[in-house]
Tab-separated table of C-alpha atoms in Angstrom:
chain	number	residue	atom	x	y	z
Q	8	MET	CA	0.000	0.000	0.000
Q	9	ILE	CA	1.225	3.529	-0.680
Q	10	ARG	CA	0.187	6.866	0.824
Q	11	VAL	CA	1.308	10.410	0.066
Q	12	GLN	CA	0.134	12.807	2.733
Q	13	ARG	CA	0.809	16.037	4.587
Q	14	GLU	CA	-0.061	14.598	8.038
Q	15	ASP	CA	2.210	12.604	10.332
Q	16	PHE	CA	1.629	8.858	10.781
Q	17	ASP	CA	1.562	6.463	13.756
Q	18	VAL	CA	4.471	4.038	13.254
Q	19	GLY	CA	3.317	1.513	15.854
Q	20	ALA	CA	-0.216	1.360	14.433
Q	21	GLU	CA	1.020	1.093	10.826
Q	22	LEU	CA	3.430	-1.759	11.575
Q	23	GLU	CA	0.802	-3.550	13.644
Q	24	LYS	CA	-1.727	-3.333	10.773
Q	25	LEU	CA	0.810	-4.767	8.338
Q	26	SER	CA	0.939	-8.183	10.030
Q	27	ARG	CA	-2.385	-8.294	11.905
Q	28	GLY	CA	-4.450	-11.380	11.146
Q	29	ASN	CA	-1.726	-13.040	9.069
Q	30	PRO	CA	0.183	-15.587	11.178
Q	31	ARG	CA	2.247	-16.648	8.142
Q	32	ILE	CA	4.325	-13.497	8.668
Q	33	GLY	CA	7.556	-14.116	10.580
Q	34	GLY	CA	9.231	-10.740	10.168
Q	35	VAL	CA	8.426	-7.070	9.651
Q	36	ALA	CA	11.267	-4.789	8.543
Q	37	SER	CA	10.896	-1.031	8.488
Q	38	PHE	CA	12.751	2.189	7.847
Q	39	ILE	CA	11.737	5.615	9.111
Q	40	GLY	CA	13.339	8.696	7.560
Q	41	LEU	CA	13.555	11.777	9.784
Q	42	VAL	CA	14.357	15.438	9.179
Q	43	ARG	CA	17.917	16.178	10.342
Q	44	ASP	CA	18.941	19.503	11.842
Q	45	MET	CA	22.046	19.796	9.669
Q	46	GLY	CA	22.380	20.099	5.907
Q	47	GLY	CA	25.570	20.889	3.967
Q	48	GLY	CA	27.279	21.950	7.206
Q	49	ASP	CA	24.521	24.417	8.162
Q	50	LYS	CA	21.891	24.336	10.873
Q	51	ILE	CA	18.474	23.703	9.308
Q	52	GLU	CA	15.337	25.350	10.702
Q	53	ALA	CA	12.922	23.334	8.591
Q	54	LEU	CA	12.488	21.826	5.176
Q	55	THR	CA	9.692	21.820	2.672
Q	56	LEU	CA	8.960	18.804	0.526
Q	57	GLU	CA	7.418	19.455	-2.865
Q	58	HIS	CA	6.221	16.600	-5.057
Q	59	TYR	CA	4.565	15.857	-8.407
Q	60	PRO	CA	1.037	14.687	-7.542
Q	61	GLY	CA	0.037	11.832	-9.801
Q	62	MET	CA	3.529	10.828	-10.831
Q	63	THR	CA	4.511	10.363	-7.171
Q	64	GLU	CA	1.756	7.809	-6.570
Q	65	ARG	CA	2.563	6.156	-9.882
Q	66	LYS	CA	6.284	5.804	-9.109
Q	67	LEU	CA	5.725	4.593	-5.542
Q	68	THR	CA	3.302	1.974	-6.850
Q	69	GLU	CA	5.842	0.823	-9.465
Q	70	ILE	CA	8.550	0.551	-6.798
Q	71	GLU	CA	6.257	-1.469	-4.557
Q	72	VAL	CA	5.261	-3.792	-7.422
Q	73	GLU	CA	8.951	-4.347	-8.221
Q	74	ALA	CA	9.731	-5.235	-4.579
Q	75	ASN	CA	6.873	-7.734	-4.573
Q	76	ARG	CA	8.165	-9.212	-7.826
Q	77	ARG	CA	11.648	-9.705	-6.358
Q	78	TRP	CA	10.756	-10.998	-2.866
Q	79	PRO	CA	7.923	-13.081	-1.396
Q	80	LEU	CA	6.195	-10.344	0.623
Q	81	ASP	CA	2.895	-10.753	2.411
Q	82	ALA	CA	2.471	-7.005	2.854
Q	83	SER	CA	4.287	-3.766	2.171
Q	84	LEU	CA	3.742	-0.104	2.923
Q	85	ILE	CA	5.214	3.211	1.803
Q	86	ILE	CA	4.053	6.449	3.438
Q	87	HIS	CA	5.740	9.660	2.275
Q	88	ARG	CA	4.906	13.111	3.588
Q	89	TYR	CA	5.076	16.479	1.831
Q	90	GLY	CA	4.866	20.076	3.062
Q	91	ARG	CA	6.871	21.867	5.752
Q	92	LEU	CA	8.674	19.653	8.289
Q	93	GLU	CA	10.986	20.427	11.197
Q	94	PRO	CA	14.046	18.563	12.537
Q	95	GLY	CA	12.994	15.309	14.183
Q	96	ASP	CA	9.777	15.085	12.130
Q	97	ARG	CA	9.076	11.868	10.236
Q	98	ILE	CA	9.342	12.119	6.436
Q	99	VAL	CA	8.880	8.568	5.218
Q	100	LEU	CA	7.983	5.098	6.441
Q	101	VAL	CA	8.812	1.982	4.436
Q	102	ALA	CA	7.785	-1.413	5.814
Q	103	THR	CA	7.707	-4.975	4.524
Q	104	ALA	CA	6.314	-8.202	5.972
Q	105	SER	CA	7.250	-11.714	4.921
Q	106	PRO	CA	7.346	-15.266	6.240
Q	107	HIS	CA	11.156	-14.939	6.048
Q	108	ARG	CA	13.342	-12.273	7.596
Q	109	GLU	CA	15.821	-12.052	4.719
Q	110	ALA	CA	13.051	-11.186	2.261
Q	111	ALA	CA	11.575	-8.538	4.571
Q	112	LEU	CA	14.983	-6.945	5.272
Q	113	ALA	CA	16.176	-6.927	1.662
Q	114	ALA	CA	12.879	-5.605	0.289
Q	115	CYS	CA	12.768	-2.811	2.873
Q	116	HIS	CA	16.310	-1.746	1.965
Q	117	PHE	CA	15.443	-1.900	-1.738
Q	118	LEU	CA	12.286	0.219	-1.319
Q	119	ILE	CA	13.995	3.091	0.484
Q	120	ASP	CA	17.019	3.089	-1.862
Q	121	TRP	CA	14.867	3.042	-4.979
Q	122	LEU	CA	12.376	5.587	-3.668
Q	123	LYS	CA	15.231	8.037	-3.031
Q	124	THR	CA	16.180	8.138	-6.710
Q	125	ASP	CA	12.832	7.504	-8.430
Q	126	ALA	CA	10.014	9.163	-6.503
Q	127	PRO	CA	9.508	12.806	-7.592
Q	128	PHE	CA	10.027	14.668	-4.326
Q	129	TRP	CA	12.250	17.714	-3.819
Q	130	LYS	CA	13.464	19.189	-0.544
Q	131	SER	CA	14.217	22.832	0.095
Q	132	GLU	CA	15.904	23.765	3.371
Q	133	GLU	CA	15.532	26.855	5.541
Q	134	ALA	CA	19.174	27.541	6.398
Q	135	PRO	CA	20.647	30.645	8.108
Q	136	LYS	CA	21.517	32.206	4.716
Q	137	GLY	CA	18.025	31.641	3.336
Q	138	GLU	CA	16.121	28.960	1.484
Q	139	ARG	CA	17.951	26.553	-0.816
Q	140	TRP	CA	17.237	23.386	-2.738
Q	141	VAL	CA	18.866	20.176	-1.540
Q	142	ALA	CA	21.324	18.627	-4.025
Q	143	THR	CA	21.258	14.946	-4.942
Q	144	ARG	CA	23.759	12.670	-3.207
Q	145	SER	CA	25.755	10.527	-5.619
Q	146	GLU	CA	25.642	7.723	-3.000
Q	147	ASP	CA	21.878	7.576	-3.556
Q	148	ASP	CA	22.297	6.930	-7.276
Q	149	GLU	CA	24.912	4.298	-6.548
Q	150	ALA	CA	22.619	2.566	-4.048
Q	151	THR	CA	19.905	2.265	-6.692
Q	152	GLN	CA	22.364	1.204	-9.398
Q	153	LYS	CA	23.423	-1.668	-7.136
Q	154	TRP	CA	19.831	-2.949	-7.151
Q	155	LYS	CA	19.491	-2.423	-10.901
Q	156	ALA	CA	22.512	-4.682	-11.388
Q	157	THR	CA	20.679	-7.483	-9.536
Q	158	LYS	CA	17.303	-7.521	-11.244
Q	159	GLU	CA	16.749	-11.206	-10.701
Q	160	ARG	CA	16.029	-12.876	-7.358
R	15	MET	CA	0.844	20.246	-24.546
R	16	ARG	CA	0.888	20.762	-20.784
R	17	LEU	CA	4.202	21.730	-19.179
R	18	LEU	CA	4.954	21.358	-15.470
R	19	TYR	CA	8.025	22.687	-13.639
R	20	PHE	CA	9.188	21.667	-10.152
R	21	ALA	CA	11.654	22.749	-7.459
R	22	TRP	CA	14.335	25.259	-8.561
R	23	LEU	CA	13.323	24.881	-12.215
R	24	ARG	CA	9.879	26.195	-11.280
R	25	ALA	CA	11.456	29.015	-9.253
R	26	LYS	CA	13.786	30.088	-12.097
R	27	ILE	CA	11.164	29.852	-14.822
R	28	GLY	CA	8.693	31.641	-12.580
R	29	THR	CA	5.666	29.434	-13.155
R	30	ALA	CA	4.590	25.941	-12.110
R	31	GLU	CA	2.525	25.122	-15.159
R	32	GLU	CA	1.730	26.315	-18.676
R	33	GLU	CA	-0.189	25.139	-21.741
R	34	PHE	CA	1.002	25.439	-25.370
R	35	ASP	CA	0.074	24.266	-28.787
R	36	LEU	CA	2.993	22.109	-29.904
R	37	PRO	CA	5.404	24.365	-31.921
R	38	SER	CA	6.285	22.980	-35.339
R	39	GLU	CA	10.023	22.692	-34.514
R	40	VAL	CA	9.355	20.454	-31.469
R	41	ASN	CA	9.096	16.702	-31.994
R	42	ASP	CA	11.094	15.246	-29.090
R	43	VAL	CA	12.438	16.126	-25.636
R	44	SER	CA	15.680	17.629	-27.023
R	45	SER	CA	13.930	19.960	-29.399
R	46	LEU	CA	11.408	20.939	-26.709
R	47	LEU	CA	14.205	21.954	-24.301
R	48	LEU	CA	15.955	23.912	-27.065
R	49	TRP	CA	12.747	25.742	-27.907
R	50	LEU	CA	12.022	26.505	-24.234
R	51	LYS	CA	15.515	27.983	-23.719
R	52	SER	CA	14.730	30.582	-26.378
R	53	ARG	CA	11.603	31.772	-24.573
R	54	GLY	CA	13.354	34.120	-22.141
R	55	PRO	CA	16.176	34.597	-19.636
R	56	GLY	CA	14.439	32.594	-16.844
R	57	TYR	CA	14.105	29.586	-19.149
R	58	ALA	CA	17.676	29.971	-20.437
R	59	GLU	CA	18.992	30.133	-16.877
R	60	ALA	CA	16.907	27.166	-15.686
R	61	LEU	CA	17.925	24.983	-18.630
R	62	LYS	CA	21.531	26.013	-19.092
R	63	ASP	CA	22.981	22.784	-17.612
R	64	LEU	CA	20.917	19.872	-18.884
R	65	LYS	CA	22.872	17.404	-16.733
R	66	THR	CA	20.804	18.669	-13.787
R	67	VAL	CA	17.467	18.441	-15.626
R	68	ARG	CA	15.131	15.443	-15.679
R	69	VAL	CA	12.111	15.084	-17.967
R	70	ALA	CA	8.968	12.993	-17.550
R	71	VAL	CA	6.407	12.557	-20.317
R	72	ASN	CA	2.996	11.449	-19.119
R	73	GLN	CA	4.550	10.737	-15.724
R	74	ASP	CA	7.328	8.421	-16.913
R	75	TYR	CA	11.023	9.319	-16.974
R	76	VAL	CA	12.260	9.694	-20.563
R	77	GLY	CA	15.494	10.445	-22.406
R	78	PRO	CA	16.273	13.243	-24.894
R	79	GLU	CA	15.038	11.300	-27.934
R	80	HIS	CA	11.605	10.558	-26.528
R	81	PRO	CA	8.898	11.919	-28.915
R	82	ILE	CA	6.561	14.695	-27.796
R	83	HIS	CA	2.974	14.820	-29.025
R	84	ASP	CA	0.299	17.446	-28.577
R	85	GLY	CA	-1.753	16.506	-25.519
R	86	ASP	CA	1.279	15.152	-23.634
R	87	GLU	CA	1.930	16.126	-20.029
R	88	VAL	CA	5.611	17.056	-19.903
R	89	ALA	CA	7.286	17.693	-16.554
R	90	ILE	CA	10.756	19.229	-16.179
R	91	PHE	CA	12.565	19.103	-12.848
R	92	PRO	CA	15.917	18.595	-11.084
R	93	PRO	CA	17.099	15.184	-9.814
R	94	VAL	CA	14.797	14.067	-7.003
R	95	THR	CA	15.728	14.403	-3.317
R	96	GLY	CA	12.930	12.696	-1.376
R	97	GLY	CA	13.032	9.948	1.220
D	20	MET	CA	20.201	-0.831	24.968
D	21	ILE	CA	19.186	-4.437	25.473
D	22	ARG	CA	16.220	-5.953	27.285
D	23	VAL	CA	15.250	-9.574	27.933
D	24	GLN	CA	11.697	-9.831	29.177
D	25	ARG	CA	8.566	-11.940	29.351
D	26	GLU	CA	6.182	-9.029	28.577
D	27	ASP	CA	5.268	-7.658	25.168
D	28	PHE	CA	6.645	-4.274	24.068
D	29	ASP	CA	5.182	-1.207	22.347
D	30	VAL	CA	6.958	-0.898	18.982
D	31	GLY	CA	5.818	2.672	18.267
D	32	ALA	CA	6.912	3.920	21.687
D	33	GLU	CA	10.274	2.103	21.507
D	34	LEU	CA	11.138	3.476	18.052
D	35	GLU	CA	10.037	6.966	19.070
D	36	LYS	CA	12.272	6.866	22.174
D	37	LEU	CA	15.247	5.814	20.059
D	38	SER	CA	15.414	9.093	18.127
D	39	ARG	CA	13.641	11.518	20.474
D	40	GLY	CA	15.646	14.616	21.288
D	41	ASN	CA	18.434	13.802	18.825
D	42	PRO	CA	17.923	15.706	15.553
D	43	ARG	CA	21.213	14.358	14.172
D	44	ILE	CA	19.376	11.093	13.438
D	45	GLY	CA	18.196	10.777	9.836
D	46	GLY	CA	17.021	7.170	9.819
D	47	VAL	CA	15.674	4.476	12.113
D	48	ALA	CA	15.718	0.895	10.835
D	49	SER	CA	13.946	-1.896	12.657
D	50	PHE	CA	13.073	-5.557	12.476
D	51	ILE	CA	10.257	-7.257	14.385
D	52	GLY	CA	10.252	-11.055	14.635
D	53	LEU	CA	6.826	-12.671	15.053
D	54	VAL	CA	5.667	-16.178	15.973
D	55	ARG	CA	4.516	-18.001	12.825
D	56	ASP	CA	1.686	-20.488	12.832
D	57	MET	CA	3.643	-23.073	10.830
D	58	GLY	CA	6.817	-24.972	11.721
D	59	GLY	CA	8.324	-27.884	9.795
D	60	GLY	CA	5.095	-28.255	7.810
D	61	ASP	CA	2.894	-28.471	10.921
D	62	LYS	CA	0.402	-26.093	12.441
D	63	ILE	CA	1.855	-24.576	15.610
D	64	GLU	CA	-0.347	-23.806	18.633
D	65	ALA	CA	2.306	-21.905	20.528
D	66	LEU	CA	6.011	-21.861	21.242
D	67	THR	CA	8.023	-21.504	24.403
D	68	LEU	CA	11.294	-19.622	24.442
D	69	GLU	CA	13.868	-20.730	26.997
D	70	HIS	CA	17.081	-18.785	27.527
D	71	TYR	CA	20.269	-18.703	29.604
D	72	PRO	CA	19.873	-15.771	31.992
D	73	GLY	CA	23.150	-13.940	32.375
D	74	MET	CA	24.733	-15.238	29.185
D	75	THR	CA	21.812	-13.891	27.135
D	76	GLU	CA	22.349	-10.338	28.356
D	77	ARG	CA	26.094	-10.727	27.916
D	78	LYS	CA	25.823	-11.943	24.315
D	79	LEU	CA	23.232	-9.330	23.331
D	80	THR	CA	25.483	-6.623	24.771
D	81	GLU	CA	28.473	-7.970	22.815
D	82	ILE	CA	26.437	-8.006	19.599
D	83	GLU	CA	25.297	-4.441	20.176
D	84	VAL	CA	28.853	-3.281	20.919
D	85	GLU	CA	30.064	-4.938	17.709
D	86	ALA	CA	27.333	-3.179	15.658
D	87	ASN	CA	28.351	0.148	17.163
D	88	ARG	CA	31.977	-0.580	16.332
D	89	ARG	CA	31.132	-1.300	12.695
D	90	TRP	CA	28.663	1.509	11.998
D	91	PRO	CA	28.198	5.093	13.234
D	92	LEU	CA	25.016	4.570	15.261
D	93	ASP	CA	23.445	7.177	17.515
D	94	ALA	CA	21.241	4.596	19.238
D	95	SER	CA	20.380	0.922	19.111
D	96	LEU	CA	17.934	-1.382	20.838
D	97	ILE	CA	17.413	-5.124	21.176
D	98	ILE	CA	14.370	-6.460	23.033
D	99	HIS	CA	13.956	-10.241	23.148
D	100	ARG	CA	11.086	-12.017	24.881
D	101	TYR	CA	11.033	-15.433	26.546
D	102	GLY	CA	8.224	-17.667	27.827
D	103	ARG	CA	5.130	-18.965	26.019
D	104	LEU	CA	4.084	-17.097	22.874
D	105	GLU	CA	1.312	-17.673	20.336
D	106	PRO	CA	1.232	-17.158	16.554
D	107	GLY	CA	1.258	-13.449	15.716
D	108	ASP	CA	2.973	-12.537	19.010
D	109	ARG	CA	6.120	-10.418	18.878
D	110	ILE	CA	9.352	-12.238	19.801
D	111	VAL	CA	12.075	-9.729	19.134
D	112	LEU	CA	12.615	-6.092	18.195
D	113	VAL	CA	15.900	-4.856	16.808
D	114	ALA	CA	16.282	-1.165	15.981
D	115	THR	CA	19.113	1.157	14.994
D	116	ALA	CA	19.301	4.921	14.537
D	117	SER	CA	21.968	6.813	12.612
D	118	PRO	CA	22.521	10.078	10.772
D	119	HIS	CA	22.791	7.921	7.620
D	120	ARG	CA	20.282	5.413	6.332
D	121	GLU	CA	22.845	2.896	5.047
D	122	ALA	CA	24.408	2.574	8.497
D	123	ALA	CA	21.018	2.123	10.193
D	124	LEU	CA	19.857	-0.489	7.638
D	125	ALA	CA	23.081	-2.498	7.604
D	126	ALA	CA	23.440	-2.486	11.404
D	127	CYS	CA	19.833	-3.614	11.880
D	128	HIS	CA	20.347	-6.499	9.454
D	129	PHE	CA	23.595	-7.417	11.190
D	130	LEU	CA	22.030	-7.399	14.670
D	131	ILE	CA	19.178	-9.749	13.810
D	132	ASP	CA	21.418	-12.132	11.818
D	133	TRP	CA	24.034	-12.299	14.539
D	134	LEU	CA	21.508	-12.572	17.372
D	135	LYS	CA	19.956	-15.614	15.671
D	136	THR	CA	23.190	-17.590	15.921
D	137	ASP	CA	24.798	-16.157	19.067
D	138	ALA	CA	22.136	-15.353	21.648
D	139	PRO	CA	21.320	-18.390	23.848
D	140	PHE	CA	17.596	-18.817	23.214
D	141	TRP	CA	15.825	-22.078	22.342
D	142	LYS	CA	12.353	-22.513	20.954
D	143	SER	CA	10.074	-25.468	21.570
D	144	GLU	CA	6.875	-25.720	19.542
D	145	GLU	CA	3.470	-27.110	20.480
D	146	ALA	CA	2.597	-29.063	17.330
D	147	PRO	CA	-0.307	-31.527	16.795
D	148	LYS	CA	1.981	-34.500	17.621
D	149	GLY	CA	3.226	-32.903	20.836
D	150	GLU	CA	6.038	-30.634	21.915
D	151	ARG	CA	9.323	-30.541	20.018
D	152	TRP	CA	12.489	-28.484	19.920
D	153	VAL	CA	13.067	-26.286	16.891
D	154	ALA	CA	16.146	-27.240	14.835
D	155	THR	CA	18.721	-24.686	13.689
D	156	ARG	CA	18.451	-23.428	10.129
D	157	SER	CA	21.705	-23.667	8.201
D	158	GLU	CA	20.734	-20.382	6.451
D	159	ASP	CA	21.051	-18.664	9.816
D	160	ASP	CA	24.633	-19.815	10.247
D	161	GLU	CA	25.437	-18.743	6.712
D	162	ALA	CA	23.942	-15.299	7.327
D	163	THR	CA	26.232	-14.805	10.324
D	164	GLN	CA	29.270	-16.231	8.514
D	165	LYS	CA	28.739	-13.592	5.814
D	166	TRP	CA	29.129	-10.871	8.466
D	167	LYS	CA	32.145	-12.586	10.021
D	168	ALA	CA	33.835	-12.466	6.618
D	169	THR	CA	33.440	-8.667	6.580
D	170	LYS	CA	34.736	-7.695	9.990
D	171	GLU	CA	36.017	-4.345	8.833
D	172	ARG	CA	33.891	-1.410	7.833
N	4	MET	CA	32.106	-26.659	39.105
N	5	ARG	CA	28.551	-25.638	38.212
N	6	LEU	CA	26.888	-27.362	35.250
N	7	LEU	CA	23.861	-25.973	33.411
N	8	TYR	CA	21.810	-27.764	30.739
N	9	PHE	CA	19.323	-26.176	28.353
N	10	ALA	CA	16.588	-27.147	25.882
N	11	TRP	CA	16.516	-30.844	24.840
N	12	LEU	CA	19.844	-31.495	26.594
N	13	ARG	CA	18.183	-30.497	29.858
N	14	ALA	CA	15.163	-32.683	29.044
N	15	LYS	CA	17.288	-35.758	28.217
N	16	ILE	CA	19.630	-35.357	31.180
N	17	GLY	CA	16.646	-34.709	33.434
N	18	THR	CA	17.990	-31.735	35.349
N	19	ALA	CA	18.697	-28.071	34.622
N	20	GLU	CA	21.647	-27.645	36.957
N	21	GLU	CA	24.107	-29.573	39.101
N	22	GLU	CA	27.250	-28.921	41.151
N	23	PHE	CA	30.378	-31.140	41.263
N	24	ASP	CA	33.870	-31.107	42.570
N	25	LEU	CA	36.056	-31.272	39.475
N	26	PRO	CA	36.906	-34.982	38.819
N	27	SER	CA	40.615	-35.669	38.455
N	28	GLU	CA	40.260	-36.925	34.862
N	29	VAL	CA	38.604	-33.657	33.683
N	30	ASN	CA	40.839	-30.795	32.553
N	31	ASP	CA	39.122	-29.495	29.423
N	32	VAL	CA	35.748	-29.482	27.623
N	33	SER	CA	36.448	-32.764	25.774
N	34	SER	CA	37.314	-34.678	28.914
N	35	LEU	CA	34.320	-33.163	30.734
N	36	LEU	CA	31.918	-34.374	28.026
N	37	LEU	CA	33.510	-37.824	28.043
N	38	TRP	CA	33.178	-38.040	31.818
N	39	LEU	CA	29.544	-36.845	31.723
N	40	LYS	CA	28.611	-39.483	29.124
N	41	SER	CA	29.643	-42.188	31.595
N	42	ARG	CA	27.281	-40.889	34.293
N	43	GLY	CA	24.131	-42.638	33.013
N	44	PRO	CA	21.890	-43.399	30.033
N	45	GLY	CA	20.294	-39.903	30.003
N	46	TYR	CA	23.737	-38.289	29.720
N	47	ALA	CA	24.888	-40.818	27.124
N	48	GLU	CA	21.782	-40.178	25.017
N	49	ALA	CA	22.033	-36.368	25.339
N	50	LEU	CA	25.732	-36.311	24.400
N	51	LYS	CA	25.862	-39.045	21.767
N	52	ASP	CA	26.194	-36.642	18.818
N	53	LEU	CA	28.568	-33.856	19.826
N	54	LYS	CA	27.956	-32.026	16.522
N	55	THR	CA	24.656	-30.865	18.034
N	56	VAL	CA	26.171	-29.803	21.356
N	57	ARG	CA	27.506	-26.339	22.229
N	58	VAL	CA	29.474	-25.497	25.367
N	59	ALA	CA	29.930	-22.179	27.156
N	60	VAL	CA	32.408	-21.693	29.992
N	61	ASN	CA	31.691	-18.706	32.223
N	62	GLN	CA	29.130	-17.566	29.612
N	63	ASP	CA	31.458	-17.564	26.602
N	64	TYR	CA	31.315	-20.066	23.750
N	65	VAL	CA	34.352	-22.365	23.819
N	66	GLY	CA	35.818	-25.230	21.808
N	67	PRO	CA	36.718	-28.789	22.927
N	68	GLU	CA	40.240	-27.860	24.089
N	69	HIS	CA	39.136	-25.079	26.399
N	70	PRO	CA	40.414	-25.742	29.974
N	71	ILE	CA	37.974	-26.364	32.809
N	72	HIS	CA	38.770	-25.223	36.336
N	73	ASP	CA	36.963	-25.817	39.581
N	74	GLY	CA	34.588	-22.904	40.146
N	75	ASP	CA	33.770	-22.562	36.437
N	76	GLU	CA	30.179	-22.212	35.241
N	77	VAL	CA	29.848	-24.678	32.353
N	78	ALA	CA	26.699	-24.654	30.207
N	79	ILE	CA	25.867	-27.388	27.704
N	80	PHE	CA	23.117	-26.852	25.134
N	81	PRO	CA	22.028	-27.377	21.513
N	82	PRO	CA	22.604	-24.777	18.773
N	83	VAL	CA	20.538	-21.693	19.560
N	84	THR	CA	17.203	-20.950	17.848
N	85	GLY	CA	16.126	-17.517	19.070
N	86	GLY	CA	15.195	-14.361	17.163
């Protein structure tokens, strides 16, 4: 399931829902992304996430379908927020549930790596010298390339 | 053709969205970007380094040779930084 | 932090505590292990987890120290339950928090793999033909061996 | 010397814990296991396949040559299955 929303989410409730009523599931892996207070060496007051409504949902769905194609998942979830967020605020939750821990862990890692380079979100930071757009990290591209090199399970 | 701009490309161009009839010299992404650059200093500035520009046609990432048709939704934006 | 306890735990509250008040943290990775309703092809009514008090805490602490040596973590948590548990019940929570997502994800994966082969817990299952001890999975040993082969960061 | 047994080793031996003075023929893990095997059919059955037996001395995993001293806490158990 995917959700793109301005509001915060309840991590405990979301993870609980993912496995509830399905005793086949042996493991739930998750990743929560948070707003950091530093960016490019500067103290950050807040950041604003802009996205491309329509394409965002489409890309997140594609990423989720690909994870389910690669690993035997019983459930998966991506929640990504947009709007103005402050340090410590949650940005994204990725979670996967599977009978087997390796599948859940690998798929969770895959989803967050892939989302970082494919989902159309952009961050601008409120730094002391004014507002500025966050630059891409080359490590993010490399992380996704690593998955692209291993298309098969 | 519907054009959408995001992040600093939107800020430099000065609008988030515009509608055009497809100009006769535009048939793919390359020729669209070339044509846009000629529309004014904001466009020229936004599109001066195409290495930092991504294009989606009808919400899919495409390369410079991808054809453009009237009625397409074309989005132009910097590399993404979500997550 | 490590905890060995009979009681259930509140995943949302635990993950929240891990990053609260530390805006350096950019990512929290976690893994929740759940009791499955199948074991060795049989329906499982429940399982009982026995452990070696004293050595359990010692081994979990060693594993956590090793994860902190390998990756730049701002916080980490292992909670492992013992006693009688039913399908769907939580067994274990492993969580890691770091400025960087790769460190949090890798350390979380490491902790659960390593815990599976090093922490002195034993499961017995209540199956239709009576109680039986769960056998080790060779995949678990291999998962830990993989980490042993990459001692350095 | 304090001996602890866990999981099916405890069940087969029939006790979770016992205390001994160190027998003269025991100086390492190997000789301890050999001596234990001779103590009765439950011990012999529990220790017949040493591939499925792990030993910890003073709460650290050890191999067959590890020395045993009086006062040690020695735990004998199958491969672990937690997590």
